[in-house]
CSV table of C-alpha atoms in Angstrom, one decimal:
chain,number,residue,atom,x,y,z
A,8,MET,CA,96.5,158.8,148.7
A,9,LYS,CA,93.7,156.7,147.3
A,10,LYS,CA,91.6,156.9,150.4
A,11,ILE,CA,91.7,161.1,150.6
A,12,ILE,CA,90.5,160.6,146.8
A,13,PHE,CA,88.1,158.5,147.8
A,14,LEU,CA,86.7,160.2,150.9
A,15,TYR,CA,86.9,163.7,148.4
A,16,PHE,CA,84.8,161.8,145.6
A,17,LEU,CA,82.2,161.2,148.3
A,18,CYS,CA,81.9,164.1,150.0
A,19,SER,CA,81.4,165.8,146.5
A,20,LEU,CA,78.8,163.6,145.5
A,21,THR,CA,76.9,163.7,149.2
A,22,LEU,CA,76.9,167.7,148.9
A,23,LEU,CA,75.5,167.5,145.3
A,24,ALA,CA,72.5,165.5,146.7
A,25,ASN,CA,72.0,168.0,149.2
A,26,ASP,CA,70.0,171.0,148.1
A,27,GLU,CA,68.9,172.4,151.5
A,28,VAL,CA,71.1,175.4,152.6
A,29,LEU,CA,72.9,175.8,155.8
A,30,LEU,CA,71.1,177.6,158.5
A,31,PHE,CA,74.5,179.1,159.0
A,32,LYS,CA,76.8,179.3,156.7
A,33,PRO,CA,80.3,178.9,158.3
A,34,TYR,CA,82.5,181.6,158.3
A,35,THR,CA,84.4,182.4,155.1
A,36,SER,CA,88.5,182.8,156.3
A,37,ALA,CA,87.9,180.6,159.6
A,38,ILE,CA,90.2,178.1,159.3
A,39,PHE,CA,88.5,175.5,161.1
A,40,GLU,CA,85.3,175.5,158.8
A,41,PRO,CA,83.8,172.6,156.7
A,42,ARG,CA,85.3,172.7,153.1
A,43,ILE,CA,85.7,171.1,149.9
A,44,GLY,CA,88.9,172.7,147.9
A,45,SER,CA,92.3,173.1,147.6
A,46,VAL,CA,94.7,175.8,148.4
A,47,ILE,CA,98.2,176.3,146.7
A,48,ASN,CA,101.1,177.7,149.1
A,49,LEU,CA,102.5,180.5,147.0
A,50,ASP,CA,105.6,180.6,149.2
A,51,ASP,CA,106.4,177.0,149.5
A,52,ASN,CA,106.2,173.7,147.8
A,53,ASN,CA,103.0,172.5,149.6
A,54,LEU,CA,99.8,172.6,149.4
A,55,ARG,CA,96.3,172.2,151.5
A,56,LEU,CA,93.4,169.8,150.7
A,57,ASP,CA,90.1,170.2,152.8
A,58,ILE,CA,87.5,167.4,152.5
A,59,GLY,CA,84.3,167.7,154.6
A,60,ALA,CA,80.9,169.2,155.3
A,61,SER,CA,79.0,170.7,157.7
A,62,PHE,CA,74.6,169.2,157.6
A,63,ASP,CA,71.8,170.4,158.9
A,64,LEU,CA,70.0,167.3,160.5
A,65,TYR,CA,66.8,168.9,161.6
A,66,ARG,CA,65.6,172.6,161.7
A,67,PHE,CA,62.7,174.2,163.0
A,68,ASN,CA,60.7,177.3,163.5
A,69,LEU,CA,60.4,178.7,167.3
A,70,ASP,CA,58.5,181.4,165.9
A,71,GLU,CA,57.9,183.6,163.3
A,72,LYS,CA,61.4,185.2,163.4
A,73,THR,CA,63.6,182.6,164.7
A,74,GLU,CA,64.7,179.3,163.4
A,75,LEU,CA,66.6,176.7,165.0
A,76,SER,CA,68.9,174.1,163.3
A,77,ILE,CA,70.8,170.9,164.8
A,78,GLY,CA,73.7,169.3,162.8
A,79,GLY,CA,77.2,167.8,162.6
A,80,ASP,CA,80.1,168.8,160.9
A,81,PHE,CA,83.1,166.2,159.9
A,82,PHE,CA,86.0,167.3,157.7
A,83,THR,CA,89.8,167.0,157.4
A,84,TYR,CA,92.4,169.4,156.5
A,85,THR,CA,95.6,167.7,155.2
A,86,ARG,CA,99.0,169.3,154.2
A,87,LEU,CA,100.7,167.4,150.6
A,88,ARG,CA,104.2,168.4,149.7
A,89,SER,CA,104.4,169.4,145.7
A,90,GLU,CA,107.1,167.0,143.8
A,91,LYS,CA,108.1,166.8,140.2
A,92,ASN,CA,105.8,164.1,137.8
A,93,PHE,CA,102.7,165.6,139.7
A,94,LYS,CA,103.3,163.6,143.1
A,95,PHE,CA,102.2,165.0,146.2
A,96,PRO,CA,103.3,162.9,149.3
A,97,VAL,CA,100.7,163.5,152.1
A,98,GLU,CA,103.0,164.9,155.0
A,99,THR,CA,99.9,165.7,158.0
A,100,SER,CA,96.3,165.1,158.0
A,101,ASP,CA,94.3,166.8,160.9
A,102,TYR,CA,90.6,165.3,161.6
A,103,TYR,CA,87.8,167.4,162.8
A,104,PHE,CA,84.1,166.1,163.7
A,105,GLY,CA,81.3,167.2,165.9
A,106,VAL,CA,77.7,168.5,166.4
A,107,ASN,CA,76.2,172.2,166.1
A,108,SER,CA,73.3,174.0,166.7
A,109,ALA,CA,72.5,177.4,165.4
A,110,MET,CA,69.8,179.9,165.7
A,111,LYS,CA,69.0,182.9,163.4
A,112,PHE,CA,66.8,185.3,165.4
A,113,GLU,CA,65.9,189.1,165.3
A,114,ALA,CA,66.5,191.8,168.2
A,115,PHE,CA,66.1,195.2,167.8
A,116,GLU,CA,65.0,195.2,164.6
A,117,GLN,CA,68.6,193.6,163.1
A,118,ASP,CA,69.6,190.3,162.2
A,119,PHE,CA,71.5,187.9,164.5
A,120,ALA,CA,72.8,184.1,164.3
A,121,THR,CA,74.3,182.0,166.9
A,122,ARG,CA,76.1,178.7,166.6
A,123,LEU,CA,77.4,176.4,169.6
A,124,ARG,CA,79.6,173.5,168.4
A,125,ILE,CA,81.0,170.7,170.5
A,126,ALA,CA,83.7,169.3,168.5
A,127,HIS,CA,87.2,167.1,169.0
A,128,ILE,CA,90.1,167.7,166.8
A,129,SER,CA,93.1,164.9,166.1
A,130,SER,CA,96.5,165.1,163.7
A,131,HIS,CA,98.6,162.9,162.8
A,132,LEU,CA,101.6,162.4,160.5
A,133,VAL,CA,101.4,160.6,157.5
A,134,ASP,CA,104.4,158.3,155.7
A,135,GLY,CA,104.7,161.6,153.3
A,136,TYR,CA,106.5,163.2,156.2
A,137,SER,CA,109.6,160.5,156.1
A,138,LEU,CA,112.4,158.9,154.4
A,139,GLY,CA,113.1,155.5,154.3
A,140,GLY,CA,110.7,154.6,157.2
A,141,THR,CA,111.7,157.0,159.9
A,142,PHE,CA,109.8,160.4,160.1
A,143,PHE,CA,111.6,163.9,159.7
A,144,LYS,CA,110.2,164.5,163.3
A,145,MET,CA,109.2,162.5,166.0
A,146,PRO,CA,105.0,161.7,165.9
A,147,PHE,CA,103.0,162.9,169.0
A,148,VAL,CA,99.4,162.3,170.3
A,149,TYR,CA,97.3,165.6,169.5
A,150,SER,CA,94.0,165.7,171.0
A,151,ARG,CA,91.8,168.7,171.6
A,152,GLU,CA,87.7,168.4,172.6
A,153,PHE,CA,86.2,171.7,172.9
A,154,VAL,CA,83.0,173.9,172.9
A,155,ASP,CA,83.1,176.5,170.2
A,156,LEU,CA,80.4,179.6,170.6
A,157,SER,CA,79.8,182.7,168.7
A,158,LEU,CA,77.2,185.5,168.2
A,159,ALA,CA,77.1,187.4,164.5
A,160,TYR,CA,75.8,190.6,163.2
A,161,ILE,CA,74.1,190.1,159.6
A,162,GLY,CA,74.0,193.5,158.5
A,163,LYS,CA,71.5,194.5,155.7
A,164,SER,CA,73.6,197.1,153.6
A,165,GLN,CA,72.5,197.5,150.0
A,166,LEU,CA,75.8,197.8,148.9
A,167,LEU,CA,77.9,195.2,150.6
A,168,PRO,CA,75.7,192.5,152.3
A,169,PHE,CA,78.2,191.5,155.7
A,170,ARG,CA,78.2,189.5,158.7
A,171,VAL,CA,80.2,190.7,161.8
A,172,TYR,CA,81.0,188.1,164.5
A,173,GLY,CA,83.0,187.2,167.4
A,174,GLY,CA,83.4,184.3,169.8
A,175,GLY,CA,85.8,181.9,171.8
A,176,ILE,CA,86.5,178.0,172.1
A,177,PHE,CA,87.1,176.6,175.4
A,178,VAL,CA,88.9,173.6,175.5
A,179,TYR,CA,88.0,171.4,178.1
A,180,SER,CA,90.5,168.2,177.1
A,181,THR,CA,93.9,168.6,175.5
A,182,THR,CA,97.1,166.8,174.7
A,183,PRO,CA,99.8,168.0,175.1
A,184,GLY,CA,98.3,169.8,178.2
A,185,HIS,CA,100.0,172.8,177.8
A,186,LEU,CA,98.0,174.1,175.0
A,187,ASN,CA,95.6,177.6,175.2
A,188,GLU,CA,92.1,176.7,176.5
A,189,LEU,CA,90.5,179.7,175.7
A,190,ILE,CA,90.5,181.2,172.2
A,191,PRO,CA,88.9,184.3,171.3
A,192,TYR,CA,88.1,185.5,167.9
A,193,ILE,CA,86.6,187.8,166.1
A,194,GLY,CA,85.6,188.3,162.3
A,195,ILE,CA,84.0,189.6,159.3
A,196,ASP,CA,82.7,188.7,155.6
A,197,PHE,CA,81.0,189.6,153.1
A,198,THR,CA,79.5,189.0,149.7
A,199,LYS,CA,78.3,191.5,146.8
A,200,ARG,CA,76.6,190.3,144.2
A,201,ILE,CA,77.6,190.9,140.4
A,202,SER,CA,75.1,189.4,138.5
A,203,ASN,CA,73.3,186.2,138.5
A,204,TYR,CA,76.0,184.0,138.1
A,205,PHE,CA,79.0,186.2,140.1
A,206,GLU,CA,79.3,187.2,143.2
A,207,LEU,CA,82.8,188.7,145.4
A,208,SER,CA,83.6,187.2,148.4
A,209,GLY,CA,85.6,187.6,151.1
A,210,GLY,CA,86.8,187.5,154.8
A,211,LEU,CA,89.0,188.2,157.9
A,212,ASP,CA,89.3,186.2,160.7
A,213,ILE,CA,91.2,186.8,163.9
A,214,ARG,CA,92.0,184.6,166.5
A,215,LYS,CA,94.4,183.7,169.3
A,216,GLY,CA,96.6,180.7,168.4
A,217,GLU,CA,98.9,178.4,170.1
A,218,SER,CA,101.9,179.8,172.1
A,219,ASN,CA,99.9,182.9,172.5
A,220,ARG,CA,100.3,183.9,169.0
A,221,THR,CA,97.6,186.1,166.8
A,222,ASN,CA,96.4,184.2,164.0
A,223,VAL,CA,95.4,186.1,161.1
A,224,ALA,CA,93.5,184.4,158.3
A,225,ALA,CA,91.8,186.3,155.3
A,226,GLN,CA,90.5,185.4,152.0
A,227,LEU,CA,89.0,187.2,148.8
A,228,GLY,CA,87.7,185.9,145.7
A,229,VAL,CA,84.5,185.3,143.1
A,230,ASN,CA,81.9,182.8,143.7
A,231,MET,CA,80.8,181.2,140.2
A,232,LYS,CA,77.1,179.9,140.3
A,233,PHE,CA,76.6,176.9,137.8
A,234,PHE,CA,73.1,175.5,138.7
A,235,LYS,CA,70.9,175.2,141.3
A,236,ASN,CA,72.7,176.7,144.7
A,237,PHE,CA,76.2,175.0,143.8
A,238,GLY,CA,79.0,177.3,142.5
A,239,LEU,CA,82.5,177.5,142.3
A,240,PHE,CA,84.9,179.8,144.6
A,241,LEU,CA,88.4,180.8,143.3
A,242,GLY,CA,90.4,183.1,145.0
A,243,TYR,CA,93.4,184.4,147.0
A,244,TYR,CA,93.9,183.0,150.5
A,245,LYS,CA,96.6,184.8,153.2
A,246,TYR,CA,97.2,183.2,156.7
A,247,ALA,CA,100.0,184.2,159.3
A,248,GLY,CA,100.2,182.6,162.7
A,249,SER,CA,100.5,179.1,164.2
A,250,SER,CA,100.2,176.5,162.0
A,251,MET,CA,96.8,175.1,161.4
A,252,HIS,CA,98.1,171.5,161.8
A,253,GLY,CA,98.2,170.2,164.9
A,254,MET,CA,101.4,167.9,164.1
A,255,PHE,CA,103.2,171.6,163.8
A,256,TYR,CA,101.6,174.0,166.4
A,257,ASP,CA,104.8,175.7,167.5
A,258,ASN,CA,105.5,176.5,164.0
A,259,PHE,CA,104.9,179.8,162.3
A,260,ASP,CA,103.0,180.0,159.1
A,261,ASN,CA,103.1,183.1,156.8
A,262,TYR,CA,101.7,182.3,153.5
A,263,SER,CA,99.9,183.3,150.7
A,264,GLY,CA,97.5,181.1,148.1
A,265,ILE,CA,95.3,180.4,145.5
A,266,GLY,CA,92.7,178.0,145.5
A,267,PHE,CA,88.9,176.9,145.3
A,268,GLN,CA,86.3,175.6,147.2
A,269,ILE,CA,82.6,174.2,146.1
A,270,ILE,CA,80.1,176.1,147.6
A,271,TYR,CA,76.2,176.6,148.0
A,272,PHE,CA,74.5,179.8,147.9
């Protein structure tokens, strides 16, 4: 637990020191995106802790209307159990890391963006999911290497700026070996400025999950700007589908939550 708190603190400092806005903003409600924040499960006695970030390591212009970036993604998403006396035993943690390249461009007088990610995910049971030195279920090796390619249309509506996207994940190496190798997805997210310090933010992501389930993730809330580009999202989360945690990939999760995220505008 101390290591998780330390990583959380380290990532927070790193983000605060980075004033550069990402060329490609992570999808709002897609679960496999870098975040710093937490979600309290309203339907069960657990919560999710997200620690990580995406970085643009190099950016350049191909022409006046086309910009390209190369960067990396490093994050974890961890499940903790809520107990009395403010105790949160860590049950399972998943690790995501990889490289990415994004491009913003104009076509047919419209704005588009595309992103390519090559990444790895591994999942692990932690001592909070045990009693007397024995795990409640047997741990196993869960590892995936994949390519994730998506294309987004950026709407210029004055009423409600939005982004519609679609893409697919091709898993070229996986353990267990029977996991889905092709994962298509679609989604939409939006922001609506309310004032200089507040904006409405939301998103919906639909994708193929494990065991051929359909995974649906959504969130809606308010972005609060504090200083420069730094702010905080507070809102409502909804998820239904295969568990996002690899150790429980064959479980069906259906829950609502409330939580927060550290964000950049």
